[in-house]
PDB file of C-alpha atoms in Angstrom:
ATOM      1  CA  UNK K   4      47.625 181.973  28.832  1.00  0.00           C
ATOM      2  CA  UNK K   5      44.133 181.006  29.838  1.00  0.00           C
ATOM      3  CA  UNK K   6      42.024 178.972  27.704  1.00  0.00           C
ATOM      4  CA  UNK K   7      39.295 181.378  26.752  1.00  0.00           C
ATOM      5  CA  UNK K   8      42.477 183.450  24.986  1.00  0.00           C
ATOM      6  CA  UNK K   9      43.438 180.750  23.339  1.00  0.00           C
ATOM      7  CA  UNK K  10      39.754 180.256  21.590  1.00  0.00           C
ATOM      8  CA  UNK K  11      39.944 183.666  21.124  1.00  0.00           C
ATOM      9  CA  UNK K  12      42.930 183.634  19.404  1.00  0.00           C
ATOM     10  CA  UNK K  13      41.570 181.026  16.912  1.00  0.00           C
ATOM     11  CA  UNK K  14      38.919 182.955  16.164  1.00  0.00           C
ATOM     12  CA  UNK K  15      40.438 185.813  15.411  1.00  0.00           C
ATOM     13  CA  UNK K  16      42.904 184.044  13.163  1.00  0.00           C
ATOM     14  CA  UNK K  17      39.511 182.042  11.431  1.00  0.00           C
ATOM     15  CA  UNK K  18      38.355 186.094  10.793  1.00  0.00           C
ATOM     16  CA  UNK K  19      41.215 187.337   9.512  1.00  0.00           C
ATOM     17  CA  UNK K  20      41.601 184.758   6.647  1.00  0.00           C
ATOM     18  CA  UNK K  21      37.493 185.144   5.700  1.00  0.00           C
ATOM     19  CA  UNK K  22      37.588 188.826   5.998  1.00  0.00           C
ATOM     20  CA  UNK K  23      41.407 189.372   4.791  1.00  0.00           C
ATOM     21  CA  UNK K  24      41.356 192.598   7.305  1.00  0.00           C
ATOM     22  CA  UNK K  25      40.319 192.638  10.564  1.00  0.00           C
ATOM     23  CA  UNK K  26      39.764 196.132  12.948  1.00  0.00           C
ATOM     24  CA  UNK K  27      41.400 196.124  16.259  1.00  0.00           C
ATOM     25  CA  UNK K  28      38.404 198.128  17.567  1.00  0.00           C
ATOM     26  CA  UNK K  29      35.976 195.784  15.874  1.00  0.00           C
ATOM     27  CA  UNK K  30      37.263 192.555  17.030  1.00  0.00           C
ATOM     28  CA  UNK K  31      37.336 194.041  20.501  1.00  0.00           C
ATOM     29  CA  UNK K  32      33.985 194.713  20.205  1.00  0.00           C
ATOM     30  CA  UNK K  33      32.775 191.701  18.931  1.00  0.00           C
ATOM     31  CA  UNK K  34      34.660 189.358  21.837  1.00  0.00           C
ATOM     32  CA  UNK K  35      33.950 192.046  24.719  1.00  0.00           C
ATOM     33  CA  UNK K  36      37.335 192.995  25.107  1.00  0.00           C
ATOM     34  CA  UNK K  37      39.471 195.986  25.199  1.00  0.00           C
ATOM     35  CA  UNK K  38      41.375 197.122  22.260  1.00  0.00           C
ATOM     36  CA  UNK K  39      44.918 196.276  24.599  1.00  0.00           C
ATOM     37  CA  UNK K  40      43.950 193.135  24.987  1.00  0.00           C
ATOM     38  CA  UNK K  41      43.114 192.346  20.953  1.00  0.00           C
ATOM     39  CA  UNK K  42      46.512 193.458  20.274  1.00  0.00           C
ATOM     40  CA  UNK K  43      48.008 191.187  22.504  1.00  0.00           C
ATOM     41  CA  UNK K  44      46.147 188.895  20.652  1.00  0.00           C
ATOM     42  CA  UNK K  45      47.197 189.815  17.719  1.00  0.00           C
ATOM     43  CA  UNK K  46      51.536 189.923  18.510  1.00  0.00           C
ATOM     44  CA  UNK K  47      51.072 186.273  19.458  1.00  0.00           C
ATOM     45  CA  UNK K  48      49.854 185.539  16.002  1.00  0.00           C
ATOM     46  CA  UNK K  49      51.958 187.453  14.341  1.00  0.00           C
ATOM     47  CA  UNK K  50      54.768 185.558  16.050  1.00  0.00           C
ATOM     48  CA  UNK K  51      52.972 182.131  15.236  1.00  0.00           C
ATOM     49  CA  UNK K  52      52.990 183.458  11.294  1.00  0.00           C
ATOM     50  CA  UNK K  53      49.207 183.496  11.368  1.00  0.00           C
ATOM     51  CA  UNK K  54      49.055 187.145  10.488  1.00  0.00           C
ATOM     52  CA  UNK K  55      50.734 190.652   9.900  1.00  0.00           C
ATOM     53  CA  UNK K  56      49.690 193.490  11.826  1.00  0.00           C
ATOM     54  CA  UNK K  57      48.774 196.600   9.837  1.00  0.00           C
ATOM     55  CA  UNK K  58      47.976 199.916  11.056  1.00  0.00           C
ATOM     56  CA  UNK K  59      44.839 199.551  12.914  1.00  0.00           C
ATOM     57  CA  UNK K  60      44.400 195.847  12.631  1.00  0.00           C
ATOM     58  CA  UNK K  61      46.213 192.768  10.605  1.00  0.00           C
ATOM     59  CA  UNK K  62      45.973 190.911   7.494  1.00  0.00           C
ATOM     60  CA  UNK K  63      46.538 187.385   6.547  1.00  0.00           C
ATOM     61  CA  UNK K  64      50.226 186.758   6.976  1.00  0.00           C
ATOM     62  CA  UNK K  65      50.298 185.560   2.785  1.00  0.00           C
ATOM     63  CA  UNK K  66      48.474 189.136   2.504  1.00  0.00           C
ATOM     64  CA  UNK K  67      52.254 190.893   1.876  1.00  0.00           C
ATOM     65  CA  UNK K  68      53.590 188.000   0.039  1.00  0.00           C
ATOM     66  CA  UNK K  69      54.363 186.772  -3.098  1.00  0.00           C
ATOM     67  CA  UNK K  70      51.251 184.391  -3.033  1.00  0.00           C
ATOM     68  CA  UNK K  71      49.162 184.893  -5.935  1.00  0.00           C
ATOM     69  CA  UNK K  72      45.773 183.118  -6.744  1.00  0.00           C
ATOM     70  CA  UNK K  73      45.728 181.938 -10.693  1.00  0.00           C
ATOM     71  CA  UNK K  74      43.054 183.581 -13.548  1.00  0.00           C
ATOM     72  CA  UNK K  75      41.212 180.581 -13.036  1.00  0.00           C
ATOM     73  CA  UNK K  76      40.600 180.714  -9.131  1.00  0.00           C
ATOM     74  CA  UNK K  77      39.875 183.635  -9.331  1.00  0.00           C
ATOM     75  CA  UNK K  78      37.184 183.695 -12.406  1.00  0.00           C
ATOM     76  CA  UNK K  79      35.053 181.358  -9.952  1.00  0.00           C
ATOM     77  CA  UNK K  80      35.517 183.796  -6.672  1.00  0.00           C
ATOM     78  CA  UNK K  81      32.374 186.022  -5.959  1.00  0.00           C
ATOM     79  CA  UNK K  82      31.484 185.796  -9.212  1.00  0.00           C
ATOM     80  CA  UNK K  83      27.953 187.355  -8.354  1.00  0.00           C
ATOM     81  CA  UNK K  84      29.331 190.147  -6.856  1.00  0.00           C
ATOM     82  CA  UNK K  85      31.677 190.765 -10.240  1.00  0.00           C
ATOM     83  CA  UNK K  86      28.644 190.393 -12.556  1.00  0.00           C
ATOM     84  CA  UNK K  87      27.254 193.691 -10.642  1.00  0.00           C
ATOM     85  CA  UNK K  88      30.127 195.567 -10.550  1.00  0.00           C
ATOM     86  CA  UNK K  89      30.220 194.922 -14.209  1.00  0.00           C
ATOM     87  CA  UNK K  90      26.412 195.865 -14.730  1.00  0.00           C
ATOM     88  CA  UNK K  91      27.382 199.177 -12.592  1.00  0.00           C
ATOM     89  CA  UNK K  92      30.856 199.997 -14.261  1.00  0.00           C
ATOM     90  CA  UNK K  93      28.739 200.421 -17.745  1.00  0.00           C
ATOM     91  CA  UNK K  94      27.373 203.431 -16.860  1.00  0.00           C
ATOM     92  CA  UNK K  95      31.343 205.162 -16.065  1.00  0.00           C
ATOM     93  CA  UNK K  96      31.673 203.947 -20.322  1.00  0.00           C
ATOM     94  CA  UNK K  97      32.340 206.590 -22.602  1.00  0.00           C
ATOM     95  CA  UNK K  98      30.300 207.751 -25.071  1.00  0.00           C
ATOM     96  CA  UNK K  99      30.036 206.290 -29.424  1.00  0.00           C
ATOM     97  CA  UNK K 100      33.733 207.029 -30.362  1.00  0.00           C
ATOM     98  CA  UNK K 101      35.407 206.687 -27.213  1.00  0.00           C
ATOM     99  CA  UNK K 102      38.493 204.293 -25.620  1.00  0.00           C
ATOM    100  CA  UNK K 103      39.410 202.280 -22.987  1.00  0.00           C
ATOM    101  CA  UNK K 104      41.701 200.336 -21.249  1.00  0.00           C
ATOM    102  CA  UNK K 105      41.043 196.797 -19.534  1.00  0.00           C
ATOM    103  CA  UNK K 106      43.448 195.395 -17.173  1.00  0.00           C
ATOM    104  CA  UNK K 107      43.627 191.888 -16.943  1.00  0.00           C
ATOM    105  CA  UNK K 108      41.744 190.215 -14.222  1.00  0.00           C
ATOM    106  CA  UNK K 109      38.189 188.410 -13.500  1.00  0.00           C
ATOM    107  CA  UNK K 110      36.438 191.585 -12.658  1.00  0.00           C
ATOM    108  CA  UNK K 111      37.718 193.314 -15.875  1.00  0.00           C
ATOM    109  CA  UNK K 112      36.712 189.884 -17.614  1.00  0.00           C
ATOM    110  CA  UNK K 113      33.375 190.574 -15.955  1.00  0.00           C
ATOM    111  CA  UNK K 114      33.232 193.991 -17.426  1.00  0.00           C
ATOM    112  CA  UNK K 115      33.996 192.671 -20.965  1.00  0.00           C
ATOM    113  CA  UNK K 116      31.315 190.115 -21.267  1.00  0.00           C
ATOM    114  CA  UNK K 117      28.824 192.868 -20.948  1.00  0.00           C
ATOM    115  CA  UNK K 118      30.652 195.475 -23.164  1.00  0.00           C
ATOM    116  CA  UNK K 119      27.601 197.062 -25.576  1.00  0.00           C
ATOM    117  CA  UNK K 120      28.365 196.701 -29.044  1.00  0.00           C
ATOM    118  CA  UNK K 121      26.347 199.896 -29.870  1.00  0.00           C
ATOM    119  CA  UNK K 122      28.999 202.886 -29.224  1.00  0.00           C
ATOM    120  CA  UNK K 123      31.841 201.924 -31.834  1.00  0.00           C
ATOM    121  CA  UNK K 124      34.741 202.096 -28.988  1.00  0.00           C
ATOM    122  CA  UNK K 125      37.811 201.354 -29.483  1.00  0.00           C
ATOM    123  CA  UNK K 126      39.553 198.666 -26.273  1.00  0.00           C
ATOM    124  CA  UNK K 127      43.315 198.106 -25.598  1.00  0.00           C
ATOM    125  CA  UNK K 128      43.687 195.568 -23.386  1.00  0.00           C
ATOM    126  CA  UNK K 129      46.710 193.033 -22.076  1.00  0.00           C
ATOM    127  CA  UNK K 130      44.785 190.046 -20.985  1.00  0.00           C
ATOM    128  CA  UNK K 131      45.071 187.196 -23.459  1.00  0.00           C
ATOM    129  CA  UNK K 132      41.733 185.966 -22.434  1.00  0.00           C
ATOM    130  CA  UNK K 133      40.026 189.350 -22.710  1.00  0.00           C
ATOM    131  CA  UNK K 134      41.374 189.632 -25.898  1.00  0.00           C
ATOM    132  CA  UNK K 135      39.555 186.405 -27.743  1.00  0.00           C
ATOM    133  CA  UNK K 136      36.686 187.125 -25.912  1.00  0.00           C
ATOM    134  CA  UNK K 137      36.455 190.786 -27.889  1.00  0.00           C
ATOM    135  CA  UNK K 138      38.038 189.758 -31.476  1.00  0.00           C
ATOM    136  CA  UNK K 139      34.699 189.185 -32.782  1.00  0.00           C
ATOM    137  CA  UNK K 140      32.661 191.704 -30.890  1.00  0.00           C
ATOM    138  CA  UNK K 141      30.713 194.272 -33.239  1.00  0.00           C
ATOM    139  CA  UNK K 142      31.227 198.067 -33.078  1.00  0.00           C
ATOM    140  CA  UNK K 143      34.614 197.409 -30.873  1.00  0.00           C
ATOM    141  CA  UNK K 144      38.445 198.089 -32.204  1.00  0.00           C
ATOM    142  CA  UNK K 145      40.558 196.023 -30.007  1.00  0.00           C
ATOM    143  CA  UNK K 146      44.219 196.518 -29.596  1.00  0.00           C
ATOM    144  CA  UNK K 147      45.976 193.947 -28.224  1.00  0.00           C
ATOM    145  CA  UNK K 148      49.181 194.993 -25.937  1.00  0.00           C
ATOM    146  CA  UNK K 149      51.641 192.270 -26.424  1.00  0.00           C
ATOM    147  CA  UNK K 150      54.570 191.023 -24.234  1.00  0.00           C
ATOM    148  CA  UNK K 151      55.720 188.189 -22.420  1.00  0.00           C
ATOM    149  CA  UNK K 152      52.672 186.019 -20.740  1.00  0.00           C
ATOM    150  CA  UNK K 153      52.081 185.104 -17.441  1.00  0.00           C
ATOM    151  CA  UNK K 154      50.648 181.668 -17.220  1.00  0.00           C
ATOM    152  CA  UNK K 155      49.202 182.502 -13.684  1.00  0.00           C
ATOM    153  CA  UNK K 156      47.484 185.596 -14.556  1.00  0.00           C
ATOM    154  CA  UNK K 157      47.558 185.364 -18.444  1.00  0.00           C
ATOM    155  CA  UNK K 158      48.075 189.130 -19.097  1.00  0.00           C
ATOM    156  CA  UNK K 159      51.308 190.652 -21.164  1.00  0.00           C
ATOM    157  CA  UNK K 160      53.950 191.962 -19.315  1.00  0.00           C
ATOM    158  CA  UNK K 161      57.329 193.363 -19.421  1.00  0.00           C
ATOM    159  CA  UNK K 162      58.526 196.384 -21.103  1.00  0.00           C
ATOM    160  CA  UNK K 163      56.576 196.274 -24.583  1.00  0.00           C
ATOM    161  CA  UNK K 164      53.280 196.928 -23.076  1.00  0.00           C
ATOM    162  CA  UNK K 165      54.020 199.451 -21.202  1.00  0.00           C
ATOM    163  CA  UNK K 166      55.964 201.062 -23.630  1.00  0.00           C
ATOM    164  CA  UNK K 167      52.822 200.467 -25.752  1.00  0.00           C
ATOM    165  CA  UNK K 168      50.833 202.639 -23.042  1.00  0.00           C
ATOM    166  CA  UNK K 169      53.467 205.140 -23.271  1.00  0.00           C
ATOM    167  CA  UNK K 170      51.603 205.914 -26.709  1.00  0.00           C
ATOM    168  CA  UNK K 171      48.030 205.976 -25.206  1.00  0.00           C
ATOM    169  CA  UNK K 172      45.624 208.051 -24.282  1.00  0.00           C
ATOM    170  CA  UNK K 173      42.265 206.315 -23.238  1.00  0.00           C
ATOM    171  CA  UNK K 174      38.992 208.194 -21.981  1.00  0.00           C
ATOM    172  CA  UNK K 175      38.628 205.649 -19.294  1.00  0.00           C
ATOM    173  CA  UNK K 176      41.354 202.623 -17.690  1.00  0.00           C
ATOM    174  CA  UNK K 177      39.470 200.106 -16.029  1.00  0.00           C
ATOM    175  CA  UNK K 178      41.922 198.110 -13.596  1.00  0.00           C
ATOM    176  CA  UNK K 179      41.332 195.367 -11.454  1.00  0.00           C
ATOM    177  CA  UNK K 180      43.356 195.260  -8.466  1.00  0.00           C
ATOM    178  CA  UNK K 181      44.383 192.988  -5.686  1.00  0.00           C
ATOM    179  CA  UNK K 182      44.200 194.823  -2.479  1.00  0.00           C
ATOM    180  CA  UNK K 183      43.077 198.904  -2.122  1.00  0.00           C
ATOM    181  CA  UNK K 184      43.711 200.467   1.428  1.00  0.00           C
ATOM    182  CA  UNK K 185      43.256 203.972   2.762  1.00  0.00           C
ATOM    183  CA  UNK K 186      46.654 205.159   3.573  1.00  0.00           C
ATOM    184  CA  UNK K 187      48.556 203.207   0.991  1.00  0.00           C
ATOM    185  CA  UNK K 188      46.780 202.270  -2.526  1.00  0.00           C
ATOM    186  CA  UNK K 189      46.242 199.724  -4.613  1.00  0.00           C
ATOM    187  CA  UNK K 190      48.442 196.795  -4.563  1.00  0.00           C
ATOM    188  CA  UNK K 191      49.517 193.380  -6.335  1.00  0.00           C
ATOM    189  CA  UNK K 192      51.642 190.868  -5.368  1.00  0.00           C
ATOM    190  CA  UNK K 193      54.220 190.650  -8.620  1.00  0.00           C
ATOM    191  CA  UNK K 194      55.872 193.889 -10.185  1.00  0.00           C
ATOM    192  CA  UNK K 195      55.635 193.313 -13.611  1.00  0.00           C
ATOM    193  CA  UNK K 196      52.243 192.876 -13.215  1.00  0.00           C
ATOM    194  CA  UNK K 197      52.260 196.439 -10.911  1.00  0.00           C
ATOM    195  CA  UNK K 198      54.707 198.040 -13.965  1.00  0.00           C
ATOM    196  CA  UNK K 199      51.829 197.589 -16.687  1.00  0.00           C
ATOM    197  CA  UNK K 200      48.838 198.818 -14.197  1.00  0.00           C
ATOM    198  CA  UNK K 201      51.266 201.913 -13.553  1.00  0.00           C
ATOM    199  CA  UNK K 202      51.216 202.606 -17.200  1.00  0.00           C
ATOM    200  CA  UNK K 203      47.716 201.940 -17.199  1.00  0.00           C
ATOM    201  CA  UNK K 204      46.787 204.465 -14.902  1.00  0.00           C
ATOM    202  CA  UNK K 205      49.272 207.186 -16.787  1.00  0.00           C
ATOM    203  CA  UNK K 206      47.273 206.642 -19.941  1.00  0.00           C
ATOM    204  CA  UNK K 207      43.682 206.919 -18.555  1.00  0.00           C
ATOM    205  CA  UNK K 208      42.217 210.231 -18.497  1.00  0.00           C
ATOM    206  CA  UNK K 209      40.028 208.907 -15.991  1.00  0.00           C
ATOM    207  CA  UNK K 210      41.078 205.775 -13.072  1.00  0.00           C
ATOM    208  CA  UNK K 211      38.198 203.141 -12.448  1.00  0.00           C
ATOM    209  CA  UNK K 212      39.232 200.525  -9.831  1.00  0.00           C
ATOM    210  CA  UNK K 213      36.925 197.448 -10.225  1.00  0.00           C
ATOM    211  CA  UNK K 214      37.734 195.684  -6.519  1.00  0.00           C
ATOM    212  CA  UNK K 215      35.142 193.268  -4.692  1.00  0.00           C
ATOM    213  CA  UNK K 216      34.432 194.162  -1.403  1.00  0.00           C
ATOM    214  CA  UNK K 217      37.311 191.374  -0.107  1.00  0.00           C
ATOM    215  CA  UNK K 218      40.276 193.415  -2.100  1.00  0.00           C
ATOM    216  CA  UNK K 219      39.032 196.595   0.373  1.00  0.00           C
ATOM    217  CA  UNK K 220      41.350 197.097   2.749  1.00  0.00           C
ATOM    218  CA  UNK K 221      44.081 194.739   1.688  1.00  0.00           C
ATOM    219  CA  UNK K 222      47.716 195.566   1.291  1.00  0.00           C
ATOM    220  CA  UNK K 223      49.854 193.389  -1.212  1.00  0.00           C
ATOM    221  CA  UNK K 224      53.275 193.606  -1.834  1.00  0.00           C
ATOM    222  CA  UNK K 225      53.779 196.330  -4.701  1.00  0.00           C
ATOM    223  CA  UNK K 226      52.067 199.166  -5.008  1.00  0.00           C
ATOM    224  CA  UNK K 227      51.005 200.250  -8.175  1.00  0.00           C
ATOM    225  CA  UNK K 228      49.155 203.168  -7.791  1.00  0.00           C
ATOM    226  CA  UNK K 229      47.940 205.685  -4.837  1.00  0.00           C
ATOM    227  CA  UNK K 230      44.296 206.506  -3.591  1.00  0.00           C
ATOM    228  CA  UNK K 231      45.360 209.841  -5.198  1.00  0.00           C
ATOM    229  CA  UNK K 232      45.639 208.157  -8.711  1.00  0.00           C
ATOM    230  CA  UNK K 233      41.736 206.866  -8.895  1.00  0.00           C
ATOM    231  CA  UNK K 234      38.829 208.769  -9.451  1.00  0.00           C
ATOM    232  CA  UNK K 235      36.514 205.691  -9.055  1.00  0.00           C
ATOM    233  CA  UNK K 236      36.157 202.413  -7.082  1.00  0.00           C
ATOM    234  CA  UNK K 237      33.598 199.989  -7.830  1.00  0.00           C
ATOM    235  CA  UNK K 238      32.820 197.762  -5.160  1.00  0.00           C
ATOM    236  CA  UNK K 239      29.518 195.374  -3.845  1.00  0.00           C
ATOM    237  CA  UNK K 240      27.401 195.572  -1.008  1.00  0.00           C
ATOM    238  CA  UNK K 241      29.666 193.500   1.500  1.00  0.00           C
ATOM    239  CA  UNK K 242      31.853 196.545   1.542  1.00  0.00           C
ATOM    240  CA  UNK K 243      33.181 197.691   5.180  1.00  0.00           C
ATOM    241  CA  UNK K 244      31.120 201.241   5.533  1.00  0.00           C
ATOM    242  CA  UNK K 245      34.648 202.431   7.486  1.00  0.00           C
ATOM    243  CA  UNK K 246      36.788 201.560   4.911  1.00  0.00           C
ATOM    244  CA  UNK K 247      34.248 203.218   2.010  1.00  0.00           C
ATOM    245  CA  UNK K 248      33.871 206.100   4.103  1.00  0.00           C
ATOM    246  CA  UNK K 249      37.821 206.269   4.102  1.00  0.00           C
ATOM    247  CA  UNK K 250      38.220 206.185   0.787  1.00  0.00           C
ATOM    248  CA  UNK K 251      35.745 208.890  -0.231  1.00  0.00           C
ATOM    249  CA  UNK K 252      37.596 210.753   2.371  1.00  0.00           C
ATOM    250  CA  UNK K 253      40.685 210.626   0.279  1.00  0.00           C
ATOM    251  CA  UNK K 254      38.563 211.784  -2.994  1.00  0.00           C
ATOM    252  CA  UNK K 255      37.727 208.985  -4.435  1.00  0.00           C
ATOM    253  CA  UNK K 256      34.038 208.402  -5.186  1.00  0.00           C
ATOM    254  CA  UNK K 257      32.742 204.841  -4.514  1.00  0.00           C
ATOM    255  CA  UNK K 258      30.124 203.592  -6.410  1.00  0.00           C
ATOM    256  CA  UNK K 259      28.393 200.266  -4.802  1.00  0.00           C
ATOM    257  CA  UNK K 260      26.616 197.703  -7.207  1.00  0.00           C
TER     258      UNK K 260
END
């Protein structure tokens, strides 16, 4: 292998962890190179555990696993990006009177700081830090869906929630998710965590997905719901146009904050 492969190879594994999905037709693009020659590229990676390849590219190799990044982490990740896609998910709200659901998650956090206090709606949520941050809130009725806690993502899980959802009927579920790509759906690495969005989505009248532009086009390891399921994704600016444009392909109107 010549030495200009080898940087190349580098590089490409430096872009897959930033981007979390990389295009075989883009990268070839980008280095000058055919696409035969990026997927070359990409089997010696794969075989050095850098990545996985995925139809049409590859993801981070700890993309499909079991790795999970904690509440925390995550509360501090593109946080700018998650205060707009808050700002923007207000207007998908029902009206005085109506309900929702909020998954746990920092973009759903993001979404509950800014609740309005004006419409008299009632919230069920899972998230135990969702939760305190709504007990007080005016003109809201929050129900709390109890369960066994996950330290990492501190949300109830297990059967009572989602027996809980069984019961419910809300205008509008609001879910965060932790990877959403065409051909496959919305995914998360643990299942009890994926058990409770399932029941989520039953329960919502109407699916809105609440996923930074670095969950688009990321597969994790359960899937929880299809593209089918969702009738709207909420994303920022830094969105890939191809993967967008895929997605309102399958239905699924994108709104970008």
């Amino acid at each position: 292998m010549d030495v200009y492969a080898e940087e190349r190879q580098q590089a490409i594994a430096t872009l897959v962890v930033e981007q979390g999905r990389i295009a075989v037709t883009a990268v070839a693009e980008h280095f000058g190179v055919t696409t035969e020659t990026v997927r070359r590229d990409l089997a010696v990676l794969e075989r050095a555990g850098v990545l996985r390849r995925v139809h049409g590219g590859a993801v981070p190799a700890a993309a499909l696993s079991l790795v999970e990044t904690a509440l925390a982490e995550r509360h501090g990740t593109r946080a700018e990006a998650k205060r707009k896609i808050a700002a923007a998910a207000l207007d998908l709200l029902p009206g005085p009177g109506g309900s929702i659901l909020l998954d746990g998650g920092s973009s759903t956090a993001a979404l509950a700081e800014v609740l309005p206090t004006d419409r008299n709606l009632f919230v069920a949520t899972n998230s135990v830090p969702i939760a305190a941050r709504l007990a007080t809130v005016a003109g809201l009725t929050l129900h709390v869906l109890g369960g066994r806690v996950r330290g990492l993502t501190q949300c109830a899980v297990g059967e009572t929630p989602v027996r809980a959802l069984a019961d419910l009927r809300a205008d509008v579920a609001f879910l965060g998710t932790n990877g959403i790509a065409p051909g496959h759906g919305l995914t998360t690495p643990d299942e009890a965590e994926a058990s409770v969005k399932r029941a989520m989505v039953r329960a919502g009248q109407r699916v809105v997905v609440l996923a930074d532009s670095s969950k688009l086009g990321r597969e994790q390891l359960v899937r929880f719901a299809a593209l089918d399921d969702v009738d709207v994704v909420v994303t920022d600016g830094e969105a890939d146009p191809a993967v967008v444009g895929r997605i309102e392909d399958a239905g699924v109107e994108v709104v970008i904050a």
